Amino acid sequence: MASRSVLVYGGKGALGSALVSHFKEHSWKVLSVDLFANENADVNIVLSPSDDLDTQSTKVNAEVGVALADTKLDAVLCVAGGWAGGNASNKDFVKNTDLMVKQSINSSVVAAHIAAVHLKEGGLALFTGALAATGPTPFMLGYGLAKAAVHHLVTGLASPTGGLPKDSTALAILPVTLDTPMNRKFMADADFTTWTPLSAVAEKSFEWATNPASRPATGSLVKVTTAGGVTTFA
Amino acid sequence: MASRSVLVYGGKGALGSALVSHFKEHSWKVLSVDLFANENADVNIVLSPSDDLDTQSTKVNAEVGVALADTKLDAVLCVAGGWAGGNASNKDFVKNTDLMVKQSINSSVVAAHIAAVHLKEGGLALFTGALAATGPTPFMLGYGLAKAAVHHLVTGLASPTGGLPKDSTALAILPVTLDTPMNRKFMADADFTTWTPLSAVAEKSFEWATNPASRPATGSLVKVTTAGGVTTFA
């Protein structure tokens, strides 16, 4: 069997790095897109933050095309993102919301276009939403609205007319809190047994990428919850 | 009674101009925020498109503060926006989605912060969503995701902890098609009796701004539909 390939958008972040390593362990060809290179990836596409979004997308798509030659991707996994709190009266509300839009929406939009152009038929396009954003998020308004936009994107991509290749699957994972070094640093007193290990997301993403029959229905917003160290995708 | 004041975000657009004129006819003090001045407004705050969002917001808030002196706004009406079609495979998908984000999300976010800072208690903060974005929008993915984000913003603003002043009302109007000169130009063969006249939105907005008892519950996504020339807000 020809080697399989995956593109990880945000491949140098905490979750992205876990995905890059996991797919590499299974001998997939891994492309990472991020502001910094991930030395474990086969191909690094490094974004220039000074480029406007359209220029960024054009460059990324061209570089992906060169890296793939005449092949297609089995999966596109968009795990870029960030977090900021605050309601509308917060002095940093506009600045933080702008950052959330750039980190979550812009990355997902470029990844969606990459998937439309470079994913193979029956492939997997995975995005990162947030369980909290299925309801109002007054205490983290910018974060919530950006994730709500990602959820909406995925429901549209799941349509036969959404632009993805035939028979592909568009999913959003909706975690609560991922067990990352950054979250451990800023929430040192939390109950870590309710946090989702990055390995759990990496293993499930790999299963979905490898075996289409294991995937939830296209367009699903998959709730990712962890209790007592056990993670459930539902 | 002291004169009442309203800020129209997008006050030089088709709907914005209708709002500015309607409130002026009723002797309100009208502030318009847009890329171009509206000569019917009492105060024009003209945006510099080259400013980043945070700078734009800081400038607008300062100018609103100067214009209001020690008074507060009765209403903030955000009607900036635009439209673009296309799914994820469209060659202009990323560029158009970026535009939708800037036109709908960024304007709403700045308007939300203005409302948090300058609205009076019991005031009205009105935003513009889209009925279509309550479901998947594969044929206009960027437009839909931007409007879904606006809907999410409004549900968060409606919370007592969302940052708006006490007893204020946050609403989104969800039109289908507004009867604007631009829409008439690009959809010349459509059935105009199903399009919502700008005057209907202006009259209803004025009613809600003037009479709190007439408003839907805070956080409502108010569907605006027109049939046989009659417009319903529900």
GROMACS .gro file of C-alpha atoms in nm:
model
  468
    1MET     CA    1   0.000   0.000   0.000
    2ALA     CA    2   0.122   0.347  -0.086
    3SER     CA    3   0.213   0.557   0.213
    4ARG     CA    4  -0.063   0.765   0.357
    5SER     CA    5  -0.038   1.136   0.419
    6VAL     CA    6  -0.184   1.384   0.664
    7LEU     CA    7  -0.164   1.760   0.694
    8VAL     CA    8  -0.167   1.901   1.047
    9TYR     CA    9  -0.263   2.267   1.057
   10GLY     CA   10  -0.107   2.401   1.377
   11GLY     CA   11   0.148   2.118   1.378
   12LYS     CA   12   0.387   2.288   1.620
   13GLY     CA   13   0.126   2.347   1.893
   14ALA     CA   14   0.070   2.113   2.186
   15LEU     CA   15  -0.205   1.904   2.023
   16GLY     CA   16  -0.055   1.945   1.676
   17SER     CA   17   0.281   1.810   1.791
   18ALA     CA   18   0.110   1.508   1.946
   19LEU     CA   19  -0.068   1.442   1.616
   20VAL     CA   20   0.248   1.483   1.409
   21SER     CA   21   0.436   1.236   1.631
   22HIS     CA   22   0.151   0.983   1.641
   23PHE     CA   23   0.103   0.971   1.265
   24LYS     CA   24   0.481   0.956   1.213
   25GLU     CA   25   0.500   0.654   1.447
   26HIS     CA   26   0.259   0.484   1.208
   27SER     CA   27   0.477   0.574   0.910
   28TRP     CA   28   0.246   0.829   0.757
   29LYS     CA   29   0.386   1.117   0.558
   30VAL     CA   30   0.319   1.423   0.772
   31LEU     CA   31   0.292   1.784   0.655
   32SER     CA   32   0.290   2.049   0.926
   33VAL     CA   33   0.161   2.403   0.876
   34ASP     CA   34   0.246   2.648   1.153
   35LEU     CA   35   0.436   2.965   1.236
   36PHE     CA   36   0.731   2.745   1.335
   37ALA     CA   37   0.868   2.422   1.192
   38ASN     CA   38   0.807   2.088   1.365
   39GLU     CA   39   1.125   1.885   1.322
   40ASN     CA   40   0.926   1.559   1.338
   41ALA     CA   41   0.722   1.640   1.028
   42ASP     CA   42   0.827   1.532   0.680
   43VAL     CA   43   0.731   1.864   0.531
   44ASN     CA   44   0.708   2.199   0.707
   45ILE     CA   45   0.510   2.485   0.565
   46VAL     CA   46   0.593   2.789   0.772
   47LEU     CA   47   0.346   3.077   0.774
   48SER     CA   48   0.449   3.441   0.758
   49PRO     CA   49   0.232   3.628   1.008
   50SER     CA   50   0.277   3.949   0.811
   51ASP     CA   51   0.098   3.803   0.506
   52ASP     CA   52  -0.272   3.876   0.470
   53LEU     CA   53  -0.495   3.570   0.487
   54ASP     CA   54  -0.545   3.530   0.114
   55THR     CA   55  -0.171   3.548   0.046
   56GLN     CA   56  -0.109   3.301   0.327
   57SER     CA   57  -0.363   3.060   0.183
   58THR     CA   58  -0.224   3.090  -0.168
   59LYS     CA   59   0.129   3.018  -0.048
   60VAL     CA   60   0.024   2.724   0.170
   61ASN     CA   61  -0.182   2.567  -0.105
   62ALA     CA   62   0.103   2.600  -0.352
   63GLU     CA   63   0.355   2.447  -0.111
   64VAL     CA   64   0.118   2.162  -0.028
   65GLY     CA   65   0.078   2.096  -0.398
   66VAL     CA   66   0.453   2.077  -0.448
   67ALA     CA   67   0.497   1.847  -0.147
   68LEU     CA   68   0.223   1.611  -0.261
   69ALA     CA   69   0.324   1.608  -0.628
   70ASP     CA   70   0.045   1.403  -0.791
   71THR     CA   71  -0.086   1.250  -0.468
   72LYS     CA   72  -0.369   1.355  -0.238
   73LEU     CA   73  -0.402   1.383   0.138
   74ASP     CA   74  -0.583   1.117   0.341
   75ALA     CA   75  -0.658   1.365   0.615
   76VAL     CA   76  -0.645   1.734   0.705
   77LEU     CA   77  -0.644   1.798   1.079
   78CYS     CA   78  -0.685   2.159   1.190
   79VAL     CA   79  -0.585   2.199   1.552
   80ALA     CA   80  -0.460   2.557   1.552
   81GLY     CA   81  -0.625   2.774   1.816
   82GLY     CA   82  -0.591   2.953   2.143
   83TRP     CA   83  -0.791   3.078   2.435
   84ALA     CA   84  -0.880   3.413   2.587
   85GLY     CA   85  -1.143   3.504   2.842
   86GLY     CA   86  -1.335   3.823   2.898
   87ASN     CA   87  -1.678   3.970   2.826
   88ALA     CA   88  -1.766   4.273   2.613
   89SER     CA   89  -1.669   4.521   2.883
   90ASN     CA   90  -1.315   4.384   2.917
   91LYS     CA   91  -1.059   4.643   2.808
   92ASP     CA   92  -0.888   4.381   2.592
   93PHE     CA   93  -1.212   4.238   2.449
   94VAL     CA   94  -1.163   4.360   2.092
   95LYS     CA   95  -0.793   4.272   2.079
   96ASN     CA   96  -0.851   3.926   2.225
   97THR     CA   97  -1.147   3.852   2.002
   98ASP     CA   98  -0.942   3.954   1.699
   99LEU     CA   99  -0.679   3.704   1.812
  100MET     CA  100  -0.939   3.428   1.860
  101VAL     CA  101  -1.076   3.495   1.511
  102LYS     CA  102  -0.730   3.472   1.361
  103GLN     CA  103  -0.628   3.163   1.556
  104SER     CA  104  -0.947   2.961   1.523
  105ILE     CA  105  -1.148   3.091   1.229
  106ASN     CA  106  -0.872   3.191   0.989
  107SER     CA  107  -0.679   2.868   1.038
  108SER     CA  108  -0.995   2.662   0.989
  109VAL     CA  109  -1.089   2.852   0.675
  110VAL     CA  110  -0.749   2.799   0.514
  111ALA     CA  111  -0.752   2.433   0.621
  112ALA     CA  112  -1.098   2.391   0.470
  113HIS     CA  113  -0.975   2.524   0.138
  114ILE     CA  114  -0.668   2.297   0.152
  115ALA     CA  115  -0.902   2.005   0.214
  116ALA     CA  116  -1.124   2.106  -0.078
  117VAL     CA  117  -0.824   2.116  -0.311
  118HIS     CA  118  -0.589   1.846  -0.179
  119LEU     CA  119  -0.795   1.588   0.012
  120LYS     CA  120  -0.868   1.257  -0.157
  121GLU     CA  121  -1.218   1.123  -0.202
  122GLY     CA  122  -1.334   0.963   0.121
  123GLY     CA  123  -1.079   1.163   0.320
  124LEU     CA  124  -1.111   1.317   0.664
  125ALA     CA  125  -1.126   1.690   0.740
  126LEU     CA  126  -1.113   1.747   1.115
  127PHE     CA  127  -1.151   2.081   1.291
  128THR     CA  128  -1.132   2.192   1.654
  129GLY     CA  129  -1.439   2.344   1.814
  130ALA     CA  130  -1.529   2.373   2.182
  131LEU     CA  131  -1.803   2.211   2.386
  132ALA     CA  132  -1.863   2.541   2.567
  133ALA     CA  133  -1.948   2.714   2.239
  134THR     CA  134  -2.260   2.501   2.189
  135GLY     CA  135  -2.418   2.746   2.437
  136PRO     CA  136  -2.365   3.110   2.535
  137THR     CA  137  -2.013   3.197   2.656
  138PRO     CA  138  -2.045   3.539   2.823
  139PHE     CA  139  -1.724   3.497   3.022
  140MET     CA  140  -1.520   3.418   2.711
  141LEU     CA  141  -1.715   3.590   2.435
  142GLY     CA  142  -1.444   3.610   2.171
  143TYR     CA  143  -1.334   3.250   2.214
  144GLY     CA  144  -1.692   3.126   2.200
  145LEU     CA  145  -1.793   3.318   1.889
  146ALA     CA  146  -1.483   3.200   1.703
  147LYS     CA  147  -1.553   2.837   1.792
  148ALA     CA  148  -1.922   2.877   1.702
  149ALA     CA  149  -1.806   2.990   1.359
  150VAL     CA  150  -1.590   2.678   1.328
  151HIS     CA  151  -1.889   2.460   1.419
  152HIS     CA  152  -2.093   2.632   1.151
  153LEU     CA  153  -1.815   2.582   0.896
  154VAL     CA  154  -1.809   2.208   0.962
  155THR     CA  155  -2.184   2.167   0.921
  156GLY     CA  156  -2.157   2.341   0.585
  157LEU     CA  157  -1.855   2.140   0.471
  158ALA     CA  158  -2.049   1.823   0.546
  159SER     CA  159  -2.298   1.908   0.274
  160PRO     CA  160  -2.246   1.745  -0.067
  161THR     CA  161  -2.225   2.101  -0.200
  162GLY     CA  162  -1.982   2.229   0.065
  163GLY     CA  163  -1.680   2.188  -0.159
  164LEU     CA  164  -1.501   1.886  -0.009
  165PRO     CA  165  -1.420   1.587  -0.228
  166LYS     CA  166  -1.680   1.314  -0.269
  167ASP     CA  167  -1.746   1.086   0.029
  168SER     CA  168  -1.517   1.279   0.258
  169THR     CA  169  -1.600   1.332   0.624
  170ALA     CA  170  -1.600   1.673   0.794
  171LEU     CA  171  -1.588   1.662   1.173
  172ALA     CA  172  -1.533   1.899   1.462
  173ILE     CA  173  -1.402   1.775   1.791
  174LEU     CA  174  -1.544   1.969   2.087
  175PRO     CA  175  -1.309   1.929   2.383
  176VAL     CA  176  -1.356   2.086   2.723
  177THR     CA  177  -0.999   2.119   2.847
  178LEU     CA  178  -0.699   1.955   2.684
  179ASP     CA  179  -0.416   1.842   2.909
  180THR     CA  180  -0.142   2.066   2.771
  181PRO     CA  181   0.164   2.210   2.945
  182MET     CA  182   0.014   2.559   2.905
  183ASN     CA  183  -0.312   2.462   3.073
  184ARG     CA  184  -0.122   2.289   3.357
  185LYS     CA  185   0.076   2.608   3.404
  186PHE     CA  186  -0.224   2.841   3.415
  187MET     CA  187  -0.468   2.611   3.597
  188ALA     CA  188  -0.230   2.433   3.830
  189ASP     CA  189  -0.498   2.354   4.089
  190ALA     CA  190  -0.747   2.195   3.850
  191ASP     CA  191  -0.861   1.832   3.854
  192PHE     CA  192  -0.646   1.688   3.576
  193THR     CA  193  -0.845   1.363   3.565
  194THR     CA  194  -1.118   1.558   3.380
  195TRP     CA  195  -0.876   1.694   3.122
  196THR     CA  196  -0.839   1.518   2.789
  197PRO     CA  197  -0.492   1.373   2.723
  198LEU     CA  198  -0.347   1.473   2.387
  199SER     CA  199  -0.273   1.105   2.322
  200ALA     CA  200  -0.646   1.024   2.337
  201VAL     CA  201  -0.718   1.280   2.065
  202ALA     CA  202  -0.422   1.159   1.860
  203GLU     CA  203  -0.533   0.795   1.878
  204LYS     CA  204  -0.894   0.873   1.790
  205SER     CA  205  -0.793   1.102   1.503
  206PHE     CA  206  -0.567   0.829   1.371
  207GLU     CA  207  -0.848   0.573   1.391
  208TRP     CA  208  -1.085   0.804   1.203
  209ALA     CA  209  -0.822   0.889   0.942
  210THR     CA  210  -0.736   0.522   0.885
  211ASN     CA  211  -1.078   0.362   0.900
  212PRO     CA  212  -1.372   0.553   0.749
  213ALA     CA  213  -1.618   0.307   0.906
  214SER     CA  214  -1.505   0.423   1.252
  215ARG     CA  215  -1.599   0.786   1.188
  216PRO     CA  216  -1.905   0.965   1.322
  217ALA     CA  217  -2.142   1.088   1.050
  218THR     CA  218  -2.004   1.374   0.846
  219GLY     CA  219  -2.094   1.712   0.995
  220SER     CA  220  -2.088   1.578   1.350
  221LEU     CA  221  -1.978   1.804   1.633
  222VAL     CA  222  -1.810   1.536   1.844
  223LYS     CA  223  -1.812   1.603   2.217
  224VAL     CA  224  -1.484   1.506   2.378
  225THR     CA  225  -1.519   1.453   2.753
  226THR     CA  226  -1.287   1.296   3.006
  227ALA     CA  227  -1.381   1.159   3.346
  228GLY     CA  228  -1.155   0.962   3.577
  229GLY     CA  229  -0.891   0.967   3.306
  230VAL     CA  230  -1.121   0.799   3.051
  231THR     CA  231  -1.201   0.995   2.735
  232THR     CA  232  -1.526   0.962   2.544
  233PHE     CA  233  -1.600   1.085   2.190
  234ALA     CA  234  -1.975   1.120   2.139
  235MET     CA  235  -3.720   6.500   2.818
  236ALA     CA  236  -3.353   6.508   2.725
  237SER     CA  237  -3.282   6.416   2.367
  238ARG     CA  238  -3.216   6.053   2.300
  239SER     CA  239  -2.913   5.922   2.119
  240VAL     CA  240  -2.832   5.625   1.897
  241LEU     CA  241  -2.513   5.498   1.742
  242VAL     CA  242  -2.545   5.331   1.404
  243TYR     CA  243  -2.247   5.111   1.318
  244GLY     CA  244  -2.240   5.097   0.939
  245GLY     CA  245  -2.437   5.421   0.918
  246LYS     CA  246  -2.349   5.492   0.555
  247GLY     CA  247  -2.468   5.154   0.422
  248ALA     CA  248  -2.815   5.095   0.278
  249LEU     CA  249  -2.979   4.981   0.602
  250GLY     CA  250  -2.761   5.209   0.813
  251SER     CA  251  -2.863   5.515   0.612
  252ALA     CA  252  -3.229   5.423   0.655
  253LEU     CA  253  -3.177   5.399   1.031
  254VAL     CA  254  -2.988   5.728   1.051
  255SER     CA  255  -3.266   5.909   0.861
  256HIS     CA  256  -3.548   5.748   1.060
  257PHE     CA  257  -3.402   5.832   1.400
  258LYS     CA  258  -3.319   6.185   1.281
  259GLU     CA  259  -3.682   6.233   1.175
  260HIS     CA  260  -3.773   6.160   1.535
  261SER     CA  261  -3.519   6.417   1.659
  262TRP     CA  262  -3.273   6.172   1.810
  263LYS     CA  263  -2.906   6.256   1.821
  264VAL     CA  264  -2.746   6.018   1.573
  265LEU     CA  265  -2.383   5.902   1.567
  266SER     CA  266  -2.271   5.717   1.256
  267VAL     CA  267  -1.964   5.493   1.240
  268ASP     CA  268  -1.855   5.390   0.891
  269LEU     CA  269  -1.577   5.416   0.636
  270PHE     CA  270  -1.755   5.721   0.495
  271ALA     CA  271  -1.948   6.004   0.658
  272ASN     CA  272  -2.326   6.015   0.647
  273GLU     CA  273  -2.425   6.379   0.609
  274ASN     CA  274  -2.756   6.318   0.786
  275ALA     CA  275  -2.589   6.210   1.110
  276ASP     CA  276  -2.510   6.454   1.391
  277VAL     CA  277  -2.171   6.299   1.451
  278ASN     CA  278  -1.961   6.100   1.206
  279ILE     CA  279  -1.687   5.868   1.321
  280VAL     CA  280  -1.495   5.767   1.013
  281LEU     CA  281  -1.293   5.445   1.028
  282SER     CA  282  -0.946   5.409   0.878
  283PRO     CA  283  -0.938   5.070   0.705
  284SER     CA  284  -0.560   5.057   0.747
  285ASP     CA  285  -0.589   5.053   1.128
  286ASP     CA  286  -0.582   4.715   1.298
  287LEU     CA  287  -0.900   4.624   1.481
  288ASP     CA  288  -0.782   4.715   1.827
  289THR     CA  289  -0.661   5.059   1.714
  290GLN     CA  290  -0.990   5.111   1.530
  291SER     CA  291  -1.186   5.020   1.841
  292THR     CA  292  -0.979   5.245   2.065
  293LYS     CA  293  -1.024   5.542   1.831
  294VAL     CA  294  -1.399   5.485   1.789
  295ASN     CA  295  -1.457   5.452   2.162
  296ALA     CA  296  -1.262   5.769   2.232
  297GLU     CA  297  -1.453   5.965   1.967
  298VAL     CA  298  -1.786   5.833   2.093
  299GLY     CA  299  -1.688   5.942   2.443
  300VAL     CA  300  -1.609   6.294   2.325
  301ALA     CA  301  -1.933   6.318   2.127
  302LEU     CA  302  -2.145   6.199   2.421
  303ALA     CA  303  -1.966   6.407   2.686
  304ASP     CA  304  -2.129   6.288   3.009
  305THR     CA  305  -2.432   6.126   2.845
  306LYS     CA  306  -2.497   5.766   2.744
  307LEU     CA  307  -2.645   5.605   2.434
  308ASP     CA  308  -3.002   5.476   2.430
  309ALA     CA  309  -2.921   5.232   2.154
  310VAL     CA  310  -2.634   5.083   1.954
  311LEU     CA  311  -2.743   4.940   1.620
  312CYS     CA  312  -2.483   4.739   1.430
  313VAL     CA  313  -2.588   4.695   1.070
  314ALA     CA  314  -2.250   4.675   0.898
  315GLY     CA  315  -2.211   4.369   0.681
  316GLY     CA  316  -2.189   4.228   0.334
  317TRP     CA  317  -2.248   3.913   0.136
  318ALA     CA  318  -2.040   3.665  -0.060
  319GLY     CA  319  -2.124   3.321  -0.189
  320GLY     CA  320  -1.907   3.021  -0.251
  321ASN     CA  321  -1.816   2.691  -0.088
  322ALA     CA  322  -1.473   2.574   0.032
  323SER     CA  323  -1.355   2.483  -0.317
  324ASN     CA  324  -1.421   2.830  -0.456
  325LYS     CA  325  -1.096   2.995  -0.562
  326ASP     CA  326  -1.196   3.309  -0.371
  327PHE     CA  327  -1.321   3.123  -0.063
  328VAL     CA  328  -1.048   3.238   0.175
  329LYS     CA  329  -1.047   3.597   0.050
  330ASN     CA  330  -1.425   3.624   0.066
  331THR     CA  331  -1.449   3.462   0.408
  332ASP     CA  332  -1.186   3.703   0.537
  333LEU     CA  333  -1.404   3.987   0.407
  334MET     CA  334  -1.717   3.844   0.572
  335VAL     CA  335  -1.531   3.812   0.902
  336LYS     CA  336  -1.417   4.172   0.882
  337GLN     CA  337  -1.754   4.310   0.773
  338SER     CA  338  -1.979   4.114   1.007
  339ILE     CA  339  -1.775   3.984   1.301
  340ASN     CA  340  -1.528   4.269   1.347
  341SER     CA  341  -1.793   4.538   1.326
  342SER     CA  342  -2.016   4.351   1.572
  343VAL     CA  343  -1.729   4.301   1.815
  344VAL     CA  344  -1.638   4.671   1.817
  345ALA     CA  345  -2.006   4.766   1.845
  346ALA     CA  346  -2.045   4.525   2.139
  347HIS     CA  347  -1.758   4.693   2.320
  348ILE     CA  348  -1.902   5.038   2.246
  349ALA     CA  349  -2.232   4.919   2.392
  350ALA     CA  350  -2.057   4.782   2.701
  351VAL     CA  351  -1.888   5.117   2.760
  352HIS     CA  352  -2.136   5.376   2.635
  353LEU     CA  353  -2.487   5.228   2.648
  354LYS     CA  354  -2.717   5.338   2.928
  355GLU     CA  355  -2.884   5.093   3.163
  356GLY     CA  356  -3.189   4.945   2.997
  357GLY     CA  357  -3.051   5.032   2.653
  358LEU     CA  358  -3.074   4.838   2.327
  359ALA     CA  359  -2.783   4.667   2.151
  360LEU     CA  360  -2.895   4.537   1.813
  361PHE     CA  361  -2.689   4.325   1.573
  362THR     CA  362  -2.747   4.186   1.227
  363GLY     CA  363  -2.745   3.811   1.177
  364ALA     CA  364  -2.900   3.603   0.901
  365LEU     CA  365  -3.187   3.356   0.903
  366ALA     CA  366  -2.989   3.127   0.672
  367ALA     CA  367  -2.709   3.094   0.927
  368THR     CA  368  -2.935   2.915   1.174
  369GLY     CA  369  -2.861   2.608   0.958
  370PRO     CA  370  -2.575   2.492   0.734
  371THR     CA  371  -2.483   2.731   0.451
  372PRO     CA  372  -2.264   2.524   0.216
  373PHE     CA  373  -2.324   2.756  -0.081
  374MET     CA  374  -2.215   3.064   0.117
  375LEU     CA  375  -1.983   2.921   0.378
  376GLY     CA  376  -1.796   3.235   0.474
  377TYR     CA  377  -2.108   3.447   0.504
  378GLY     CA  378  -2.279   3.183   0.715
  379LEU     CA  379  -1.996   3.126   0.957
  380ALA     CA  380  -1.956   3.500   1.015
  381LYS     CA  381  -2.326   3.541   1.089
  382ALA     CA  382  -2.324   3.232   1.313
  383ALA     CA  383  -2.051   3.404   1.514
  384VAL     CA  384  -2.269   3.715   1.545
  385HIS     CA  385  -2.558   3.503   1.670
  386HIS     CA  386  -2.329   3.349   1.930
  387LEU     CA  387  -2.207   3.692   2.037
  388VAL     CA  388  -2.562   3.810   2.100
  389THR     CA  389  -2.655   3.509   2.312
  390GLY     CA  390  -2.349   3.579   2.527
  391LEU     CA  391  -2.414   3.954   2.551
  392ALA     CA  392  -2.763   3.874   2.677
  393SER     CA  393  -2.620   3.712   2.988
  394PRO     CA  394  -2.600   3.927   3.302
  395THR     CA  395  -2.225   3.859   3.291
  396GLY     CA  396  -2.183   3.940   2.919
  397GLY     CA  397  -2.061   4.292   2.988
  398LEU     CA  398  -2.356   4.509   2.880
  399PRO     CA  399  -2.507   4.759   3.126
  400LYS     CA  400  -2.779   4.640   3.361
  401ASP     CA  401  -3.123   4.570   3.215
  402SER     CA  402  -3.008   4.627   2.859
  403THR     CA  403  -3.139   4.417   2.572
  404ALA     CA  404  -2.916   4.239   2.320
  405LEU     CA  405  -3.090   4.131   2.001
  406ALA     CA  406  -2.998   4.002   1.658
  407ILE     CA  407  -3.226   4.056   1.364
  408LEU     CA  408  -3.216   3.766   1.117
  409PRO     CA  409  -3.334   3.890   0.779
  410VAL     CA  410  -3.356   3.683   0.464
  411THR     CA  411  -3.311   3.944   0.192
  412LEU     CA  412  -3.324   4.317   0.249
  413ASP     CA  413  -3.466   4.533  -0.027
  414THR     CA  414  -3.155   4.736  -0.105
  415PRO     CA  415  -3.047   4.899  -0.432
  416MET     CA  416  -2.751   4.655  -0.444
  417ASN     CA  417  -2.975   4.350  -0.411
  418ARG     CA  418  -3.213   4.487  -0.676
  419LYS     CA  419  -2.916   4.531  -0.906
  420PHE     CA  420  -2.777   4.178  -0.860
  421MET     CA  421  -3.107   3.990  -0.829
  422ALA     CA  422  -3.319   4.188  -1.073
  423ASP     CA  423  -3.555   3.898  -1.146
  424ALA     CA  424  -3.637   3.813  -0.784
  425ASP     CA  425  -3.978   3.842  -0.620
  426PHE     CA  426  -3.940   4.171  -0.435
  427THR     CA  427  -4.259   4.117  -0.233
  428THR     CA  428  -4.060   3.867  -0.020
  429TRP     CA  429  -3.780   4.115   0.045
  430THR     CA  430  -3.781   4.317   0.364
  431PRO     CA  431  -3.810   4.694   0.313
  432LEU     CA  432  -3.546   4.895   0.498
  433SER     CA  433  -3.824   5.112   0.637
  434ALA     CA  434  -3.975   4.810   0.815
  435VAL     CA  435  -3.645   4.744   0.994
  436ALA     CA  436  -3.603   5.112   1.074
  437GLU     CA  437  -3.952   5.139   1.223
  438LYS     CA  438  -3.916   4.825   1.432
  439SER     CA  439  -3.569   4.923   1.554
  440PHE     CA  440  -3.705   5.261   1.654
  441GLU     CA  441  -3.994   5.102   1.842
  442TRP     CA  442  -3.755   4.870   2.031
  443ALA     CA  443  -3.515   5.157   2.105
  444THR     CA  444  -3.793   5.381   2.231
  445ASN     CA  445  -4.008   5.135   2.423
  446PRO     CA  446  -3.833   4.857   2.618
  447ALA     CA  447  -4.165   4.678   2.673
  448SER     CA  448  -4.194   4.624   2.297
  449ARG     CA  449  -3.866   4.431   2.274
  450PRO     CA  450  -3.828   4.057   2.240
  451ALA     CA  451  -3.647   3.893   2.533
  452THR     CA  452  -3.279   3.977   2.550
  453GLY     CA  453  -3.068   3.729   2.356
  454SER     CA  454  -3.339   3.667   2.098
  455LEU     CA  455  -3.245   3.591   1.741
  456VAL     CA  456  -3.540   3.765   1.577
  457LYS     CA  457  -3.645   3.620   1.243
  458VAL     CA  458  -3.737   3.891   0.995
  459THR     CA  459  -3.956   3.758   0.716
  460THR     CA  460  -4.159   3.934   0.451
  461ALA     CA  461  -4.450   3.792   0.252
  462GLY     CA  462  -4.680   3.987   0.022
  463GLY     CA  463  -4.503   4.301   0.130
  464VAL     CA  464  -4.582   4.245   0.500
  465THR     CA  465  -4.286   4.206   0.736
  466THR     CA  466  -4.296   3.995   1.051
  467PHE     CA  467  -4.046   4.000   1.340
  468ALA     CA  468  -4.066   3.675   1.537
   0.00000   0.00000   0.00000
